[in-house]
C-alpha positions in Angstrom: 23.6 15.5 80.8 27.0 14.2 80.0 28.1 10.9 81.4 31.2 10.3 83.7 33.8 7.8 82.8 32.6 5.3 85.5 29.5 4.8 83.2 31.7 3.2 80.6 33.7 1.0 82.9 33.0 -2.6 83.4 32.1 -4.0 86.8 35.5 -4.2 88.9 36.7 -0.8 87.6 39.2 0.0 84.9 41.3 -3.0 85.7 38.7 -5.2 84.1 38.8 -3.6 80.7 41.1 -6.2 78.9 38.9 -9.1 80.3 36.0 -7.4 79.2 37.1 -6.8 75.8 38.5 -10.3 75.1 35.2 -12.0 76.5 32.8 -9.8 74.6 34.8 -9.4 71.3 32.4 -10.8 68.5 35.3 -13.2 67.5 36.7 -16.6 68.7 39.9 -15.8 70.8 41.9 -18.6 72.2 45.6 -19.4 73.4 46.8 -22.8 72.7 50.1 -24.0 74.3 52.8 -26.4 72.7 51.1 -29.2 74.0 48.2 -28.2 71.8 46.2 -27.8 75.0 43.7 -24.6 75.4 44.9 -22.2 77.8 42.6 -19.4 77.2 39.0 -19.4 75.5 37.1 -16.3 75.5 33.3 -16.4 76.2 32.1 -15.8 72.5 32.7 -19.8 72.0 29.6 -20.5 74.3 27.1 -18.5 71.9 28.8 -19.4 68.6 30.0 -23.2 69.1 27.5 -23.9 72.0 30.8 -25.1 74.2 31.5 -23.4 77.6 35.0 -22.1 77.6 35.6 -24.1 81.2 34.9 -27.4 79.3 37.6 -26.3 76.8 40.5 -24.9 78.9 42.9 -27.7 79.7 41.8 -29.9 76.7 43.6 -30.6 73.4 42.4 -29.1 70.2 41.7 -32.7 69.2 39.4 -33.4 72.1 37.4 -30.2 71.5 37.2 -29.8 68.0 35.3 -31.9 65.2 37.3 -33.9 62.8 36.2 -32.0 59.9 37.4 -28.5 61.0 40.9 -30.2 62.1 41.2 -31.6 58.8 40.7 -28.3 57.1 42.3 -25.9 59.5 44.5 -27.7 61.7 47.5 -27.2 59.4 47.5 -23.6 60.0 48.1 -24.6 63.9 50.9 -26.8 63.0 52.4 -24.1 61.0 52.1 -21.3 63.9 53.7 -24.0 66.5 56.8 -24.1 64.2 57.1 -20.2 64.4 55.4 -19.3 61.0 52.1 -17.2 61.3 49.2 -18.7 59.3 45.8 -17.6 58.1 42.9 -19.8 57.3 39.9 -18.8 55.4 37.1 -21.3 54.8 34.4 -23.3 56.3 34.3 -24.1 59.9 31.8 -25.7 62.0 29.7 -23.3 64.1 27.8 -25.6 66.4 25.3 -27.7 63.9 26.1 -25.3 61.0 29.1 -24.4 59.2 30.3 -20.8 58.9 32.7 -19.2 56.8 35.5 -17.6 58.9 38.7 -15.8 58.7 41.0 -16.9 61.4 44.7 -15.8 62.3 47.3 -18.1 64.1 50.0 -15.9 65.6 53.1 -17.8 67.5 53.8 -16.5 70.8 57.8 -16.5 71.6 59.1 -16.6 75.1 62.5 -14.8 76.0 64.6 -17.2 74.3 62.8 -17.0 71.1 61.0 -20.4 71.5 57.3 -21.2 70.6 55.5 -21.4 73.7 52.0 -21.2 72.4 49.7 -19.9 69.6 47.2 -16.9 69.8 44.0 -17.6 67.4 41.3 -15.2 66.6 38.5 -16.4 64.2 36.0 -13.9 62.5 32.6 -15.0 60.9 32.6 -13.8 57.3 29.9 -15.8 56.4 27.4 -12.7 55.1 30.4 -11.2 53.1 31.4 -14.4 51.6 27.8 -15.2 50.2 27.5 -11.8 49.0 30.8 -12.3 47.0 29.7 -15.7 45.6 26.4 -14.2 44.6 28.2 -11.4 42.8 30.7 -13.8 41.2 27.8 -16.3 40.0 25.7 -13.1 38.6 28.7 -11.9 36.6 29.2 -15.5 35.5 25.8 -16.0 34.4 25.7 -12.7 32.5 29.1 -13.5 30.8 27.9 -16.6 29.7 24.5 -15.5 28.4 26.0 -12.7 26.5 28.9 -14.7 25.0 27.2 -17.6 24.0 23.9 -16.2 23.0 22.7 -17.1 19.4 22.2 -13.3 18.4 24.5 -10.7 18.2 25.3 -8.9 21.8 27.1 -5.6 22.5 27.9 -3.5 25.3 27.8 0.3 24.0 29.1 3.4 25.7 26.9 6.6 25.4 29.2 7.7 22.6 28.5 4.6 20.7 31.8 2.9 21.2 31.8 -1.1 22.0 33.1 -2.2 25.3 32.4 -5.9 24.8 30.9 -8.0 21.7 30.0 -11.7 21.5 31.2 -14.3 18.8 27.8 -14.3 17.0 27.9 -10.5 16.4 31.7 -11.1 15.1 30.5 -13.7 12.7 27.5 -11.8 11.9 29.6 -8.7 10.6 32.5 -10.6 9.5 35.1 -8.9 11.9 37.5 -10.4 14.8 36.5 -9.2 18.3 39.4 -6.8 18.7 38.7 -5.3 15.0 35.2 -5.0 15.9 35.8 -3.3 19.3 38.2 -0.6 17.6 34.9 0.6 15.6 31.5 2.0 16.6 28.3 0.5 15.6 27.3 4.0 13.7 30.8 3.3 11.7 29.1 0.0 10.5 25.7 1.5 9.7 24.3 1.8 6.1 24.3 5.4 5.2 20.7 5.7 4.5 20.0 4.3 8.0 22.4 6.3 10.0 20.2 9.5 10.7 17.3 7.5 12.1 19.8 5.4 14.1 21.4 8.4 15.6 18.1 9.9 16.4 16.9 6.8 18.2 20.4 6.6 20.3 20.2 10.4 21.5 16.7 9.8 22.5 17.8 6.9 24.5 20.7 8.8 26.2 18.5 11.8 26.7 16.1 9.7 29.0 13.2 9.9 26.4 13.1 6.2 26.4 14.7 3.4 28.3 14.8 1.3 25.1 14.2 1.1 21.7 14.0 -1.6 18.6 15.0 -0.5 15.0 15.3 -2.5 11.9 18.4 -1.3 9.8 21.3 -2.4 7.8 24.9 -3.0 8.6 27.9 -3.2 6.2 29.7 -6.6 6.4 33.4 -6.4 6.4 33.3 -7.8 2.8 30.8 -5.0 1.6 27.5 -6.8 1.5 24.6 -5.6 3.4 23.3 -7.2 6.4 19.6 -6.6 7.5 19.3 -6.4 11.3 16.7 -6.0 14.1 18.6 -3.9 16.8 17.0 -4.2 20.5 18.5 -1.5 22.5 18.4 -1.2 26.3 19.9 1.7 28.7 21.9 0.7 31.9 22.2 3.5 34.5 24.7 3.8 37.4 23.9 4.4 40.9 23.5 8.1 40.3 21.0 7.6 37.6 23.3 8.8 34.9 23.6 6.6 31.6 26.3 4.0 32.2 26.0 2.0 29.0 23.8 0.0 26.6 23.0 -3.5 26.1 22.4 -4.1 22.2 20.7 -7.3 21.1 21.4 -7.5 17.3 19.6 -10.3 15.3 20.4 -11.0 11.4 17.0 -10.9 9.6 18.5 -10.9 6.0 17.0 -14.1 5.1 13.6 -12.9 6.4 13.8 -9.8 4.4 14.6 -11.9 1.3 11.5 -14.0 1.8 9.5 -11.0 2.2 10.6 -9.4 -0.8 10.2 -13.0 -2.8 6.8 -13.7 -1.2 5.5 -10.2 -2.0 6.4 -10.6 -6.0 4.7 -14.0 -6.0 1.9 -13.1 -4.1 1.1 -10.1 -6.5 1.4 -12.4 -9.4 -0.4 -15.2 -7.8 -3.5 -13.1 -6.9 -3.8 -11.4 -10.4 -3.4 -15.2 -12.2 -5.8 -17.0 -9.6 -8.6 -14.5 -10.4 -8.3 -16.0 -14.1 -7.8 -19.5 -13.4 -8.6 -21.8 -16.6 -7.8 -18.7 -18.8 -4.6 -18.2 -21.0 -2.2 -15.7 -19.3 1.0 -13.9 -20.6 3.0 -11.4 -18.3 5.6 -8.8 -19.6 8.2 -6.5 -18.1 7.9 -2.7 -18.7 9.7 -3.0 -22.0 6.6 -5.2 -23.0 8.7 -8.2 -23.2 7.2 -11.6 -22.7 8.2 -13.0 -19.3 5.7 -15.9 -19.0 3.1 -17.9 -20.8 0.9 -20.4 -19.3 -0.1 -23.7 -21.0 -3.2 -22.4 -22.3 -1.7 -19.3 -23.7 1.0 -21.6 -25.4 -1.8 -23.5 -27.1 -3.8 -20.6 -28.1 -0.8 -18.4 -29.8 1.4 -21.3 -30.9 4.6 -20.0 -28.7 6.1 -22.4 -26.3 7.3 -20.4 -23.1 11.0 -21.2 -23.9 10.7 -19.7 -27.3 8.3 -16.5 -26.2 10.4 -15.3 -23.2 12.2 -12.0 -24.2 10.2 -11.7 -27.4 8.0 -8.4 -28.0 4.7 -8.8 -27.0 3.4 -7.5 -30.3 5.1 -10.5 -32.0 3.8 -13.1 -29.6 0.2 -11.7 -29.2 -1.4 -10.4 -32.5 -4.9 -9.1 -32.6 -7.3 -8.2 -35.5 -10.8 -6.9 -35.9 -13.0 -9.6 -36.9 -15.2 -7.5 -39.2 -12.6 -5.1 -40.5 -9.4 -7.6 -40.5 -7.7 -4.5 -39.3 -4.9 -4.7 -36.5 -6.1 -4.0 -33.1 -4.0 -2.4 -30.4 -2.8 -4.6 -27.4 -4.6 -3.7 -24.3 -1.9 -4.7 -22.2 0.4 -1.6 -23.6 -2.4 0.8 -22.3 -2.7 -1.1 -19.1 0.9 -0.4 -18.3 1.2 3.0 -19.4 -2.1 4.1 -17.6 -1.5 1.8 -14.3 -5.0 0.5 -14.7 -7.1 -2.5 -15.6 -8.1 -2.5 -19.4 -10.6 -4.8 -20.6 -10.9 -6.0 -24.6 -14.4 -6.2 -26.0 -16.0 -6.8 -29.4 -14.8 -8.8 -32.3 -11.2 -9.2 -31.1 -9.6 -12.4 -33.1 -6.2 -13.7 -31.8 -3.8 -15.0 -34.7 -2.2 -18.2 -34.1 1.5 -18.4 -35.1 0.4 -21.0 -37.8 -2.3 -18.7 -39.1 -5.5 -20.0 -37.7 -7.7 -17.5 -35.8 -9.5 -17.8 -32.4 -12.2 -15.4 -31.1 -11.1 -14.2 -27.9 -12.1 -11.8 -24.7 -9.5 -10.6 -22.5 -8.2 -8.1 -19.9 -5.0 -6.8 -18.9 -3.6 -5.1 -15.7 -0.3 -3.7 -14.4 1.9 -5.6 -11.9 3.5 -4.0 -9.0 6.3 -4.3 -6.5 6.5 -4.1 -2.9 6.7 0.2 -3.1 3.7 0.0 -5.5 5.7 0.8 -8.5 4.8 -0.7 -12.0 6.9 -3.5 -13.0 5.1 -5.2 -15.7 1.7 -6.5 -16.9 -0.6 -9.5 -17.2 -2.8 -10.3 -20.0 -5.6 -12.6 -19.3 -7.6 -13.9 -22.0 -9.9 -17.1 -23.2 -11.4 -18.6 -26.4 -15.0 -17.8 -26.9 -15.6 -20.3 -29.7 -17.6 -23.4 -29.2 -14.6 -25.5 -30.7 -12.2 -24.1 -28.1 -14.6 -24.4 -25.3 -14.9 -28.2 -26.2 -11.1 -28.7 -26.4 -10.4 -26.8 -22.9 -13.3 -29.4 -21.5 -11.3 -32.1 -23.0 -8.1 -31.0 -21.7 -9.7 -30.4 -18.3 -11.3 -34.1 -18.3 -7.7 -35.4 -19.4 -6.2 -33.9 -15.9 -9.5 -34.4 -13.7 -11.1 -37.5 -12.4 -14.7 -37.5 -14.0 -16.3 -39.1 -10.8 -15.2 -36.6 -8.2 -14.0 -33.8 -10.4 -10.8 -33.7 -8.6 -7.3 -33.5 -10.0 -6.0 -36.8 -11.4 -2.4 -38.1 -10.8 -1.0 -36.5 -13.9 -2.1 -32.8 -12.6 -0.9 -33.9 -9.1 2.4 -34.5 -10.2 2.5 -31.5 -12.2 1.4 -29.4 -9.0 3.6 -31.2 -6.8 6.6 -30.0 -9.1 5.7 -26.5 -8.9 5.1 -26.6 -5.1 8.4 -28.1 -4.5 10.1 -25.5 -6.7 8.3 -22.7 -4.9 9.3 -24.4 -1.3 12.9 -24.6 -2.4 13.0 -20.9 -3.3 11.3 -19.9 -0.3 13.2 -22.4 2.0 9.6 -23.5 3.1 8.1 -27.0 3.9 5.3 -28.8 2.2 3.8 -32.4 2.7 2.0 -35.1 0.6 -0.5 -37.4 2.1 -1.2 -40.5 0.2 -4.9 -41.6 1.5 -6.4 -45.0 0.7 -10.2 -46.0 1.7 -9.9 -49.0 4.0 -11.8 -52.3 2.7 -13.3 -50.2 -0.2 -13.5 -53.4 -2.4 -15.7 -55.1 0.1 -17.9 -52.2 0.2 -18.1 -52.0 -3.3 -18.8 -55.7 -3.9 -21.4 -55.7 -0.9 -23.4 -52.5 -1.7 -22.9 -52.0 -5.3 -20.9 -49.7 -7.6 -23.3 -46.9 -7.2 -23.2 -46.9 -3.5 -19.3 -47.1 -3.8 -19.1 -44.1 -6.3 -21.2 -42.0 -3.9 -18.8 -42.7 -1.2 -15.9 -41.7 -3.3 -17.9 -38.5 -4.3 -18.7 -38.0 -0.4 -15.0 -38.6 0.8 -13.6 -36.3 -1.8 -16.1 -33.6 -0.8 -15.1 -34.0 2.9 -11.3 -33.6 2.0 -12.0 -30.6 -0.2 -14.1 -28.9 2.5 -11.5 -29.4 5.2 -8.5 -28.1 3.6 -7.2 -24.6 2.6 -8.0 -23.4 -1.0 -4.1 -23.2 -1.8 -3.9 -27.2 -1.0 -4.6 -29.6 -3.7 -6.6 -32.7 -3.3 -6.2 -35.4 -6.1 -8.1 -38.8 -6.8 -5.1 -40.9 -8.0 -6.5 -44.5 -8.3 -9.6 -46.3 -7.5 -10.2 -45.7 -3.8 -6.8 -43.7 -3.5 -6.6 -40.1 -2.9 -3.5 -37.6 -2.3 -3.5 -34.4 -0.4 -0.9 -31.9 -1.4 -0.2 -29.0 1.5 1.7 -26.3 -0.4 2.9 -24.9 2.9 3.1 -26.8 6.5 4.9 -26.3 9.6 6.8 -29.4 9.4 5.6 -32.7 10.6 3.6 -31.4 13.6 1.4 -29.3 10.9 0.8 -32.3 8.8 0.1 -34.7 11.8 -2.7 -32.1 13.2 -4.2 -31.7 9.8 -4.1 -35.4 9.4 -5.7 -36.0 12.8 -8.5 -33.4 11.9 -9.1 -35.0 8.5 -9.7 -38.1 10.5 -11.7 -36.7 13.4 -14.0 -34.7 11.1 -14.9 -37.8 8.8 -15.5 -40.1 11.7 -18.1 -37.7 13.0 -19.8 -37.3 9.7 -22.6 -39.4 8.7 -21.0 -40.0 5.2 -18.5 -42.3 7.2 -21.3 -44.7 8.3 -22.6 -47.0 5.4 -25.2 -49.9 6.5 -23.2 -51.8 8.9 -19.9 -50.5 7.5 -17.7 -47.8 9.5 -15.6 -46.5 6.6 -12.1 -45.5 7.8 -8.9 -44.5 6.0 -5.2 -45.0 6.0 -2.6 -42.4 5.4 1.1 -42.2 4.6 2.9 -39.0 4.9 6.2 -37.5 3.3 7.3 -34.1 4.1 9.7 -31.9 2.0 12.6 -31.5 2.3 13.0 -33.8 5.2 11.9 -36.8 3.3 12.5 -36.2 -0.2 13.9 -33.7 -2.8 11.5 -34.1 -5.6 8.2 -35.1 -6.7 8.9 -38.9 -7.5 10.3 -39.3 -4.1 7.6 -37.6 -2.2 5.2 -39.8 -4.1 7.0 -42.9 -3.6 7.8 -42.2 0.1 4.2 -41.4 1.0 3.1 -44.6 -0.9 6.0 -46.5 1.3 4.3 -45.0 4.6 0.9 -45.8 3.3 1.7 -49.5 3.0 3.4 -49.5 6.4 0.1 -48.5 7.9 -1.7 -51.2 6.0 0.6 -53.7 7.2 0.2 -52.8 10.7 -3.7 -52.7 10.8 -5.1 -49.7 8.6 -7.3 -46.9 10.2 -4.1 -44.9 10.8 -1.0 -42.7 9.6 2.4 -42.9 9.5 5.4 -40.6 8.4 7.8 -41.9 6.1 11.1 -42.9 7.7 14.5 -43.9 6.3 14.2 -46.9 8.3 11.4 -48.2 6.3 12.8 -50.3 3.5 12.9 -49.2 -0.4 10.0 -52.0 -0.7 8.0 -52.0 2.7 7.3 -55.2 4.5 4.0 -55.9 2.8 5.7 -55.5 -0.8 8.5 -57.7 0.3 6.0 -60.4 1.4 4.2 -60.1 -2.2 7.7 -60.1 -3.9 8.6 -63.3 -2.0 5.5 -65.0 -2.6 5.1 -64.0 -6.1 8.5 -65.7 -7.0 6.9 -68.9 -5.5 3.7 -68.5 -7.2 5.5 -68.4 -10.6 7.3 -71.9 -9.6 3.9 -73.3 -8.4 1.9 -72.2 -11.3 -0.8 -70.1 -8.9 -1.2 -67.6 -11.6 -4.2 -67.8 -13.8 -5.7 -65.9 -16.7 -9.2 -65.0 -17.3 -10.7 -63.5 -20.1 -13.1 -60.7 -20.4 -15.4 -60.8 -23.5 -15.2 -58.1 -26.4 -18.4 -58.0 -28.2 -19.2 -56.7 -31.8 -20.9 -53.3 -31.3 -23.4 -54.0 -34.0 -24.5 -57.6 -33.0 -23.3 -58.3 -29.6 -21.4 -61.4 -30.9 -18.1 -62.3 -29.0 -15.2 -61.6 -31.2 -12.4 -61.0 -28.7 -11.2 -61.3 -25.2 -9.0 -59.3 -22.7 -6.5 -61.7 -20.7 -6.6 -60.5 -17.1 -4.1 -61.9 -14.6 -5.4 -63.4 -11.4 -3.4 -64.9 -8.5 -5.6 -67.7 -7.1 -4.9 -70.5 -4.3 -7.8 -73.0 -4.1 -9.9 -70.9 -6.1 -9.4 -67.9 -3.6 -7.7 -64.7 -4.9 -4.4 -63.9 -2.8 -3.9 -60.7 -4.4 -5.5 -58.4 -6.3 -3.5 -57.2 -9.8 -3.3 -53.8 -8.5 -1.4 -54.9 -5.4 1.2 -57.3 -7.1 1.6 -56.0 -10.7 3.1 -52.7 -9.3 5.6 -54.9 -6.9 6.4 -57.0 -10.2 7.3 -53.9 -12.1 9.5 -52.5 -9.4 11.3 -55.7 -8.6 12.0 -56.6 -12.4 9.6 -59.8 -12.0 7.2 -58.2 -14.5 9.6 -59.6 -17.3 9.3 -63.1 -16.4 5.7 -62.6 -15.4 4.8 -60.9 -18.9 6.5 -63.5 -20.8 4.4 -66.1 -18.9 1.1 -64.0 -19.6 2.0 -63.9 -23.3 2.9 -67.6 -23.7 -0.2 -68.7 -21.7 -2.4 -66.4 -23.9 -1.1 -67.6 -27.0 -1.7 -71.2 -25.9 -5.2 -70.6 -24.8 -6.0 -68.6 -28.0 -4.2 -71.6 -30.0 -6.8 -74.0 -28.1 -10.0 -71.8 -29.2 -8.4 -71.7 -32.7 -8.1 -75.3 -33.1 -11.5 -76.0 -31.6 -13.2 -73.7 -34.6 -13.9 -70.8 -32.2 -11.2 -68.3 -33.0 -11.4 -65.0 -31.3 -8.6 -62.2 -30.9 -7.1 -62.5 -27.3 -5.5 -58.9 -26.4 -2.8 -58.9 -23.7 -1.6 -55.8 -21.6 2.3 -55.3 -21.8 4.1 -53.3 -18.8 6.4 -50.7 -20.1 9.7 -52.6 -18.6 8.6 -55.9 -20.4 8.0 -54.0 -23.7 11.5 -52.3 -23.7 13.1 -55.4 -22.4 15.6 -56.5 -25.3 14.4 -59.9 -25.7 10.7 -58.9 -25.6 10.4 -59.5 -29.5 12.1 -62.9 -29.6 9.7 -64.0 -26.5 6.7 -63.0 -28.4 7.9 -64.7 -31.7 8.8 -67.8 -29.8 5.1 -68.0 -27.8 3.2 -67.8 -31.2 5.2 -70.3 -32.8 5.1 -72.9 -29.8 1.2 -72.2 -30.0 1.1 -72.8 -33.5 -1.1 -69.5 -33.6 -1.9 -67.4 -36.4 -0.3 -63.8 -35.1 -3.5 -62.0 -36.1 -5.3 -63.6 -33.1 -3.0 -61.7 -30.8 -3.3 -58.1 -30.1 -1.0 -56.3 -27.6 -2.4 -53.3 -25.5 0.1 -50.5 -25.0 -0.3 -47.2 -22.8 0.1 -43.9 -24.2 3.0 -43.0 -21.7 5.0 -46.3 -22.7 4.5 -45.5 -26.7 5.6 -41.7 -26.1 8.5 -42.5 -23.7 11.1 -44.0 -26.1 10.0 -42.1 -29.4 11.6 -43.5 -32.3 12.8 -46.7 -30.3 9.4 -47.4 -29.4 8.1 -47.1 -33.2 10.9 -49.4 -34.5 9.7 -52.1 -32.0 5.9 -51.7 -32.8 6.9 -51.9 -36.5 8.8 -55.1 -35.9 5.7 -56.4 -33.8 3.4 -55.4 -36.7 5.9 -57.2 -39.4 5.1 -60.5 -37.2 1.2 -59.7 -38.1 0.4 -59.1 -34.2 -1.9 -56.0 -33.9 -1.5 -53.3 -31.6 -3.9 -51.2 -29.5 -3.5 -48.0 -27.5 -5.1 -48.5 -24.1 -7.0 -45.8 -22.0 -6.8 -43.3 -24.7 -7.5 -39.8 -23.7 -6.1 -40.0 -20.2 -2.5 -39.4 -21.0 -0.5 -37.1 -23.1 -0.5 -38.5 -26.6 -0.8 -35.9 -29.3 -3.3 -36.6 -32.0 -0.8 -36.0 -34.3 1.5 -38.7 -33.1 -1.5 -41.6 -33.7 -0.1 -41.3 -37.7 3.5 -41.6 -36.4 3.0 -44.9 -34.6 1.4 -48.0 -36.3 -1.6 -48.3 -34.3 -4.4 -50.6 -35.1 -7.0 -49.9 -32.4 -7.7 -47.1 -29.9 -9.5 -48.2 -26.5 -11.7 -45.3 -24.8 -10.9 -45.2 -21.5 -14.1 -45.9 -19.1 -13.7 -42.4 -17.5 -15.2 -41.0 -20.9 -17.7 -44.0 -21.1 -19.1 -43.6 -17.6 -20.9 -40.4 -18.2 -21.4 -40.5 -21.9 -25.2 -40.7 -21.8 -25.5 -38.0 -19.3 -22.7 -35.6 -19.9 -22.9 -33.8 -23.5 -19.3 -32.5 -23.3 -18.3 -36.2 -22.5 -20.4 -37.4 -25.4 -18.9 -35.0 -27.8 -15.4 -35.8 -26.8 -16.1 -39.5 -27.2 -17.8 -39.0 -30.6 -15.0 -37.0 -31.8 -12.4 -39.7 -30.8 -14.5 -42.2 -32.5 -14.7 -40.2 -35.8 -11.0 -39.4 -35.7 -10.2 -43.0 -35.5 -12.2 -44.1 -38.4 -10.6 -41.4 -40.3 -7.1 -43.2 -39.6 -8.5 -46.4 -40.4 -8.4 -47.7 -36.7 -10.6 -49.8 -34.7 -12.3 -48.3 -31.6 -12.9 -50.3 -28.6 -14.9 -48.8 -25.6 -14.2 -50.4 -22.1 -16.1 -50.1 -19.0 -19.6 -50.1 -20.5 -22.2 -50.9 -17.9 -25.6 -49.8 -19.1 -27.7 -50.3 -22.1 -27.8 -46.2 -22.5 -24.1 -46.1 -22.7 -23.9 -49.1 -25.2 -26.9 -47.5 -27.5 -24.8 -44.2 -27.6 -21.4 -45.9 -28.6 -23.3 -47.9 -31.1 -24.7 -45.0 -33.0 -21.3 -43.2 -32.7 -19.8 -45.8 -34.7 -18.0 -47.6 -32.1 -16.4 -51.1 -33.2 -16.1 -53.1 -30.1 -17.2 -52.9 -26.4 -16.4 -54.6 -23.3 -17.5 -54.0 -19.9 -19.9 -55.7 -17.1 -22.8 -55.3 -19.5 -21.4 -57.9 -21.5 -19.8 -60.2 -18.7 -16.9 -59.9 -16.4 -13.6 -61.7 -16.9 -14.1 -65.4 -16.9 -12.0 -68.4 -16.6 -11.2 -70.1 -19.9 -13.5 -73.1 -19.7 -16.5 -70.7 -18.9 -15.6 -68.5 -21.8 -15.2 -71.5 -23.9 -18.8 -72.4 -23.2 -20.2 -69.1 -24.2 -17.9 -69.3 -27.5 -19.8 -72.6 -28.3 -23.3 -71.4 -27.7 -22.7 -68.6 -30.5 
C-alpha cells in the first residue's frame, strides 16, 4: 500500500513543515540579535545541552553559555555581528561534557544592509574528529617506529622498488635516502644470493606465504659485503591484493665474522685439548709450520718465532732407533688422506742441537667450516724417563703442590691468553680474587694439617663448581683466583660468585669445629675494568681489599672510584710511615742449622711490626704496600742496617753466625743500594762474610747484565748471595753459572712432599746434586718433619731451616740458644 502525502506531514498540515524541520534537525540552530540576545532556539538544545529553548529566548549569550565556550567561540559571533561570516571548529560544552563541533555564524542583513542578527548552526562532529585523531596518531607512531628503528626498515612495492627507507638502512648500506630510493633491493643484492632472494619474493607476492626470513648479502656503496638478516612481511589492500611489503634488515656482519673465527678456534682447540700436556705442532696445507706449543719448542729446539713458516721436515725430524734411517712424517700422510695417523715403534725425534728423544705421536687433519682440509696437527710426547721427570718438574713449577691447582705464574699466562682471545672475539672475561676469611686463626688454632685439608677442600669446591674452560688457581697461602674465560658481563660474574658462596656455605667442608669458614671476593671484568692481565690482577686485588675493609664474607666489583691503593692499604701506608719513625718494627731470626750435626750456623732475618708485643700487620700485608709506595727502600735499608748491627753483637759476643736478609726488587735496583749496604757493614764493624742477601729468581733475571754487575760488586765487598725459592720461577739452569750465586734455597713446596712423592724427591735430589756440581751451598726451607730432614741429609743438603728447628725468635731468645751450643 502506498502511503499518501498526509502521512508525511507534521501535525497541523503542510504549513508546519519549516517549524518541524528547524525543531527536529540534529543540529543546534539559533538566531541572535544585535543586542546578543537569543531570538530563536530550536528544541535540539534541550537534548544536547539540557537547556529548554524557552529558558534561552530573550536572554544574552553571556547569560546562557558557560565562560569556557564564550572564550573559545565568542570571537566568531563578534565577527558575524560586524557583517563577516565566521566558522568555528573545536570543543564546546554539551551539558557536563565537551563535544567537538563545527559551527557556522551567518550575518542577517536588513533592507539597508545593516546587520540585525546572526544565524548560528552547530553540528556535533565528535565521532569524526576522534577517528581523525586516532588515524593521525597511528600514522605518527608508525612513522616514528619506522624512522627511528635501530635496524634497517624499508617499504617495498611488489616490483621491489623502495617507497620509503629509514636512516639505519641508509647508514648500513652507505647511501643517502634519495640515492637508495632510486635503486631496488635486488640491485644491491650479492650476485650469489640473487636467485634465492627472487624466489622468496615471488612466493610472497603469489600468496604462498605471508612473510619470510632470509640471511643474504648486500653490496655496500663502497663495495664491501654486508651480511644481513632480512625479515619481510606482506601488507594487502582492502581487496586483498598485495599492496606493499615491510622489510626489516639487520646487519649481522659482525656475528658472521665471530662465527667464522669461533669455528676455526674451536676446531683447533678440540684437537689440542685432547692432547693437553703433550707437544703440539700445526701446519698449513703446504706443510709449513703455523704453531708450536712450549713443550714442542723444548723437544725440537725451535722457538715458535723461528719455526713458523719453516717446512715441517726441517723442524720435526724423525729416525728409526734401530736402523737409524729417516722415518716419514705422519702429518704429511694425515693431510693427504684426511685421516688420523698414529706413529708407533722406535721413533726418535732429533733435537735441533743433536740430542735424541724417544717419542710417540699421532697426526690429524684440520678442517674449516665447509669441511675442507686446511692443515694438520701433530701431537707427540716423550716416552723416556728423563723427559717424564723434566715434564713433572715443569708441571710442579707451574702448579701448587698442595692443591694441584695452577699457581700465579700459570694463571698470569692463561689470563693473557684469555684476554687476547676475548679481544679478537669482542667477548668478556672476568677474574675473581678470593681470600679465605681468618685463615691464619684457623691454622693457628686447629693446626697446619687441618689448614692444609681446608685449602684442598676449598680448591676442590671451586674446581667442581666451575666449567672446564675456566681456570682455578692458588696464588698465595689462602688466596685463590678464578679466571672466567667467557662471561656475560658483571651479571654473569655476580651469578657465579653467588653460586660459589651459596654452595660452599651449604657444604660440610665450610664447618670446622667452632669455625664457619667464609671467603671474600674481589672481581674485575674485561674490558670494562681493565685492558691487560696486570690491570685485571691489580683491580681484582683492589676490589678484594674493599671487601676486607667492609667486613669480609662478601664480594665487590672493581670501580674507578676505588683508589689506586684501597682504604686498607692507605691506612697501612700511613701507619707504616709512623712506625718507621717510632721504631715499631723489629727483626726476628729463624735459625738455620747444619744438616750434619744440627748446630745453629745462621739465621734468616724476618721483619715484624709489633706494638706492645702484639703484631699489628703481618708481613704479607704491609710489605706489598711498602713495595708499591716506595717505602720498601727506606724500610729495606733499615732492615739491612739492623741485621748488620745484631750480627755484629753476636760476632763480638763470640757466637758468630751468618745472617740472611731478604731483598726486594725495588730496593735491590735502587741506585744507592750498594753504598747503603757498604755503610751498614762499616758502621756495625761486621765482617761482610757474616751477611747473606737472599734474591728471587725474577729479580735476578729481570735486569740481566745490570743485575750481574751489581751482584759482582756486592760479592767484591765479601757479602754472599743466595737464590731464594729456587724451582718456582723461570731461572734457566744455564744462568746459574752466569750469576755469582753462593747458595740455592729449595722452596718449601718441594720439601713438603719430599718423603712421600717420588717425583718431588727426585727433583730435589737433582737440584742438590747440580748445586754441589756448581760449588754452591744448598739450603732447604720449610722443614717440618724428621722424615723430611732425614731425606735431605741423605741427599747431601747443606743447611736446613723450618719449624722442626725453631720458629723466628726475637734476638735475645736466639742469643740464649747460641750461648748453649
